[in-house]
Amino acid sequence: FNKRIQHRLELALRMSKTVIETIPILPFGMVNSFLIAFEGKAILIDTGLPQSEPKILKALKKHSLVWSDVNAIVLTHAHIDHAGSAVAIKSLTSAPIIAHEMEIPYCQGERPTLNATGLFGRLFYKTGAILEPFPYFRPDVPIAQPKLNLSEYGFPMCTLHFTPGHTPGSLSVLFDDGRVIAGDLAASGILLGGIAFRKRPKRPPFEESAALVATSLEQLLALGARKFYIGHGGPLGAKTIDTHVHALRKISPLPG
C-alpha cells in the first residue's frame, strides 16, 4: 500500500513539472534521444536510429504515457542517428515532425556534408554507417524563423532556437530554467561519445562549421542556458560548454 501511494506521489510530482527523460538509443550514452513530459503530454526530441520505437515506448511507459500522448516530434537535425525513426514514430503518434527548413534536403535523402573532426570521425565515415539510408520524409512543420514557441503543442516553457553549425539547420530546445537540448553542438566521452569521460567536452565525429557551432553555443549561453543535454554523452554544464567554445575559437577564430 505504501509503495503504491509513493508511486502515485512520484507520478504527480513528475506531472507537475517539465521532465527531460534521456532515452539511450545506444548503450552508455553513445546515442541519445529525449522525451519531454509535462502534465500528461510529451514531445519527442530526436527519434534515434531506425527501429528505435521499443526504446522510446519504454520511456513513455516510465511516465505513464502512450504513443497518442506525444504532441510533436522535434528533430535537432536530420542525420540517421537523430531522424532514423521519424517516419515510424509519426505513424504511431500522428504527431507532426518539426525541423528547420534547411534540413529538408537531408530529410529527403541528400547526402549530408560530413567533415570529420578527428581520427574517429574519419574511421567512422569509412564504415558507411552514417550514410545508410533510412525512411525519408518531408517535415510537417518546416521552420524558417530563428525562434518558435512550442505553446501550441502544450509546452509554453519550450522554445526552439536556430543554432546552426553541426548542420545548416540544427535546432536546440531551450527551457526557461536554463536546460537546453542542443543536439550535436557538442559531445562528450570517447569514440562516439558517452562511454567514458562523459563530463569532458569534445567535438562530435562530424561538424560542418566549427565557427558556427561556437557562435550557436555562445548564443545559448547568453540566453541563460546552464545545462546542455546532447546527442552523444553529457549532460554538460555551462562552464564546460564555455571551455569548449574557447577551444573551438582556437580552431576557427572570429574574423578580424
CSV table of C-alpha atoms in Angstrom, one decimal, residues 31-246:
chain,number,residue,atom,x,y,z
A,31,VAL,CA,23.3,8.0,-29.0
A,32,ASN,CA,20.6,9.8,-27.0
A,33,SER,CA,17.1,10.9,-27.8
A,34,PHE,CA,14.9,12.9,-25.3
A,35,LEU,CA,11.4,12.8,-24.1
A,36,ILE,CA,9.9,16.0,-22.7
A,37,ALA,CA,7.0,15.1,-20.4
A,38,PHE,CA,4.6,17.7,-18.9
A,39,GLU,CA,1.1,17.3,-17.4
A,40,GLY,CA,0.3,14.1,-19.3
A,41,LYS,CA,1.7,15.3,-22.6
A,42,ALA,CA,5.0,14.6,-24.3
A,43,ILE,CA,7.3,16.0,-27.0
A,44,LEU,CA,10.0,13.7,-28.5
A,45,ILE,CA,13.3,15.4,-29.3
A,46,ASP,CA,15.1,13.2,-32.0
A,47,THR,CA,14.0,9.7,-32.9
A,48,GLY,CA,17.2,7.8,-32.9
A,49,LEU,CA,18.4,5.2,-35.3
A,50,PRO,CA,15.9,3.2,-37.4
A,51,GLN,CA,13.9,0.7,-35.3
A,52,SER,CA,14.2,2.7,-32.0
A,53,GLU,CA,10.5,2.5,-31.3
A,54,PRO,CA,10.8,0.0,-28.4
A,55,LYS,CA,13.3,2.2,-26.5
A,56,ILE,CA,11.1,5.2,-27.0
A,57,LEU,CA,8.0,3.3,-25.9
A,58,LYS,CA,9.8,2.2,-22.7
A,59,ALA,CA,10.5,5.9,-21.9
A,60,LEU,CA,6.8,6.8,-22.5
A,61,LYS,CA,5.7,3.9,-20.2
A,62,LYS,CA,8.0,5.1,-17.4
A,63,HIS,CA,6.0,8.3,-17.3
A,64,SER,CA,2.6,6.5,-17.7
A,65,LEU,CA,2.3,7.8,-21.2
A,66,VAL,CA,1.3,6.2,-24.5
A,67,TRP,CA,2.0,7.0,-28.2
A,68,SER,CA,-1.0,9.2,-28.5
A,69,ASP,CA,0.3,11.5,-25.8
A,70,VAL,CA,3.2,12.6,-28.0
A,71,ASN,CA,2.1,16.0,-29.3
A,72,ALA,CA,5.2,16.7,-31.5
A,73,ILE,CA,8.4,15.3,-32.9
A,74,VAL,CA,11.3,17.7,-33.0
A,75,LEU,CA,14.4,16.9,-34.9
A,76,THR,CA,17.6,18.8,-33.9
A,77,HIS,CA,19.0,17.7,-37.3
A,78,ALA,CA,18.5,15.0,-39.9
A,79,HIS,CA,21.4,12.6,-39.6
A,80,ILE,CA,20.4,9.0,-39.4
A,81,ASP,CA,21.0,8.7,-35.6
A,82,HIS,CA,18.6,11.5,-34.9
A,83,ALA,CA,16.0,11.1,-37.6
A,84,GLY,CA,16.1,7.4,-38.5
A,85,SER,CA,12.8,6.5,-36.8
A,86,ALA,CA,10.9,9.7,-37.5
A,87,VAL,CA,8.6,8.1,-40.0
A,88,ALA,CA,7.8,5.2,-37.8
A,89,ILE,CA,7.2,7.4,-34.7
A,90,LYS,CA,4.9,9.7,-36.7
A,91,SER,CA,2.9,6.6,-37.8
A,92,LEU,CA,2.5,5.6,-34.1
A,93,THR,CA,1.7,9.0,-32.7
A,94,SER,CA,0.2,11.1,-35.6
A,95,ALA,CA,2.4,13.9,-34.2
A,96,PRO,CA,3.8,16.4,-36.6
A,97,ILE,CA,7.5,16.3,-37.4
A,98,ILE,CA,9.2,19.7,-36.8
A,99,ALA,CA,12.6,20.5,-38.3
A,100,HIS,CA,14.3,23.6,-39.8
A,101,GLU,CA,13.7,24.1,-43.5
A,102,MET,CA,17.4,23.9,-44.1
A,103,GLU,CA,17.4,20.3,-43.0
A,104,ILE,CA,14.8,19.3,-45.7
A,105,PRO,CA,17.4,18.0,-48.2
A,106,TYR,CA,18.8,15.7,-45.6
A,107,CYS,CA,15.3,14.6,-44.5
A,108,GLN,CA,14.7,13.6,-48.1
A,109,GLY,CA,17.9,11.7,-48.6
A,110,GLU,CA,20.6,14.1,-49.8
A,111,ARG,CA,24.0,13.0,-48.5
A,112,PRO,CA,25.0,15.3,-45.6
A,113,THR,CA,28.2,17.2,-45.5
A,114,LEU,CA,30.4,15.2,-43.2
A,115,ASN,CA,33.6,17.0,-42.2
A,116,ALA,CA,35.4,14.6,-39.8
A,117,THR,CA,36.6,16.3,-36.6
A,118,GLY,CA,39.3,13.7,-35.9
A,119,LEU,CA,40.6,10.2,-36.4
A,120,PHE,CA,37.4,8.5,-35.1
A,121,GLY,CA,35.3,10.5,-37.5
A,122,ARG,CA,37.5,9.6,-40.4
A,123,LEU,CA,37.3,5.9,-39.5
A,124,PHE,CA,33.6,6.0,-38.7
A,125,TYR,CA,33.0,7.6,-42.1
A,126,LYS,CA,34.7,4.6,-43.8
A,127,THR,CA,32.2,2.2,-42.2
A,128,GLY,CA,29.4,3.9,-44.2
A,129,ALA,CA,27.1,3.7,-41.2
A,130,ILE,CA,26.4,7.5,-41.1
A,131,LEU,CA,25.3,7.3,-44.8
A,132,GLU,CA,23.0,4.3,-44.5
A,133,PRO,CA,19.5,5.1,-46.0
A,134,PHE,CA,16.5,5.5,-43.6
A,135,PRO,CA,12.8,6.2,-44.3
A,136,TYR,CA,12.9,9.7,-45.8
A,137,PHE,CA,10.2,12.3,-45.3
A,138,ARG,CA,9.3,16.0,-45.5
A,139,PRO,CA,8.8,17.8,-42.2
A,140,ASP,CA,5.2,18.7,-41.4
A,141,VAL,CA,6.4,21.9,-39.8
A,142,PRO,CA,9.4,23.3,-41.6
A,143,ILE,CA,10.8,26.2,-39.6
A,144,ALA,CA,12.2,29.3,-41.2
A,145,GLN,CA,12.2,31.8,-38.3
A,146,PRO,CA,15.1,31.9,-35.7
A,147,LYS,CA,12.8,31.1,-32.8
A,148,LEU,CA,9.5,29.2,-32.4
A,149,ASN,CA,7.4,28.9,-29.3
A,150,LEU,CA,6.0,25.5,-28.7
A,151,SER,CA,3.0,26.6,-26.6
A,152,GLU,CA,0.5,25.3,-29.3
A,153,TYR,CA,1.9,21.8,-28.5
A,154,GLY,CA,1.2,22.2,-24.8
A,155,PHE,CA,4.7,23.3,-23.7
A,156,PRO,CA,4.7,27.0,-23.0
A,157,MET,CA,8.2,26.8,-21.4
A,158,CYS,CA,9.9,25.4,-24.5
A,159,THR,CA,11.3,27.4,-27.4
A,160,LEU,CA,13.1,26.2,-30.5
A,161,HIS,CA,16.3,28.1,-31.4
A,162,PHE,CA,18.0,28.1,-34.7
A,163,THR,CA,21.6,27.0,-33.8
A,164,PRO,CA,23.5,26.1,-37.0
A,165,GLY,CA,27.0,24.7,-37.2
A,166,HIS,CA,26.7,20.9,-36.8
A,167,THR,CA,24.4,21.0,-39.8
A,168,PRO,CA,22.9,24.1,-41.6
A,169,GLY,CA,19.5,23.7,-39.9
A,170,SER,CA,20.4,22.4,-36.4
A,171,LEU,CA,17.9,23.3,-33.7
A,172,SER,CA,18.1,23.5,-30.0
A,173,VAL,CA,15.2,23.4,-27.4
A,174,LEU,CA,15.7,25.9,-24.6
A,175,PHE,CA,13.8,25.9,-21.4
A,176,ASP,CA,13.2,28.9,-19.2
A,177,ASP,CA,15.0,27.2,-16.3
A,178,GLY,CA,18.3,27.0,-18.3
A,179,ARG,CA,18.1,23.5,-19.5
A,180,VAL,CA,18.7,23.0,-23.2
A,181,ILE,CA,18.6,20.1,-25.6
A,182,ALA,CA,21.4,21.0,-28.0
A,183,GLY,CA,21.7,18.1,-30.4
A,184,ASP,CA,25.2,17.6,-31.7
A,185,LEU,CA,26.5,21.1,-31.0
A,186,ALA,CA,28.9,19.4,-28.6
A,187,ALA,CA,29.6,15.8,-27.5
A,188,SER,CA,31.5,14.2,-24.6
A,189,GLY,CA,33.1,10.9,-23.8
A,190,ILE,CA,35.3,8.8,-26.1
A,191,LEU,CA,34.8,7.4,-29.6
A,192,LEU,CA,31.1,8.0,-30.5
A,193,GLY,CA,30.7,9.6,-27.0
A,194,GLY,CA,29.4,8.7,-23.6
A,195,ILE,CA,31.4,5.5,-23.0
A,196,ALA,CA,33.7,7.2,-20.5
A,197,PHE,CA,34.7,10.8,-19.6
A,198,ARG,CA,31.2,11.9,-20.1
A,199,LYS,CA,31.8,15.3,-18.5
A,200,ARG,CA,34.7,16.1,-20.8
A,201,PRO,CA,33.5,18.1,-23.8
A,202,LYS,CA,34.6,17.4,-27.4
A,203,ARG,CA,33.5,17.9,-30.9
A,204,PRO,CA,31.1,15.2,-32.4
A,205,PRO,CA,32.6,12.9,-35.1
A,206,PHE,CA,31.4,15.3,-37.8
A,207,GLU,CA,30.8,19.0,-37.9
A,208,GLU,CA,30.0,21.3,-40.8
A,209,SER,CA,31.4,24.6,-39.3
A,210,ALA,CA,33.3,24.9,-36.0
A,211,ALA,CA,32.9,28.7,-36.2
A,212,LEU,CA,29.1,28.5,-36.4
A,213,VAL,CA,29.0,25.9,-33.6
A,214,ALA,CA,30.9,28.2,-31.4
A,215,THR,CA,28.6,31.1,-32.2
A,216,SER,CA,25.5,29.0,-31.6
A,217,LEU,CA,26.8,27.8,-28.2
A,218,GLU,CA,27.7,31.4,-27.3
A,219,GLN,CA,24.2,32.5,-28.1
A,220,LEU,CA,22.6,29.7,-26.0
A,221,LEU,CA,24.9,30.7,-23.0
A,222,ALA,CA,23.9,34.3,-23.4
A,223,LEU,CA,20.2,33.3,-23.3
A,224,GLY,CA,20.8,31.6,-20.0
A,225,ALA,CA,21.5,28.0,-20.9
A,226,ARG,CA,23.0,26.2,-18.0
A,227,LYS,CA,22.7,22.5,-18.6
A,228,PHE,CA,23.2,21.1,-22.0
A,229,TYR,CA,21.6,17.7,-23.0
A,230,ILE,CA,23.4,16.4,-26.0
A,231,GLY,CA,23.1,13.6,-28.5
A,232,HIS,CA,26.3,11.8,-27.6
A,233,GLY,CA,27.3,11.8,-23.9
A,234,GLY,CA,26.5,14.5,-21.5
A,235,PRO,CA,24.8,16.3,-20.0
A,236,LEU,CA,27.3,19.2,-19.7
A,237,GLY,CA,27.3,22.4,-17.6
A,238,ALA,CA,27.7,25.9,-18.8
A,239,LYS,CA,31.3,26.3,-17.7
A,240,THR,CA,32.2,23.1,-19.6
A,241,ILE,CA,30.5,24.4,-22.7
A,242,ASP,CA,32.3,27.8,-22.3
A,243,THR,CA,35.6,25.9,-22.2
A,244,HIS,CA,34.6,24.0,-25.4
A,245,VAL,CA,33.7,27.3,-27.1
A,246,HIS,CA,37.2,28.7,-26.4
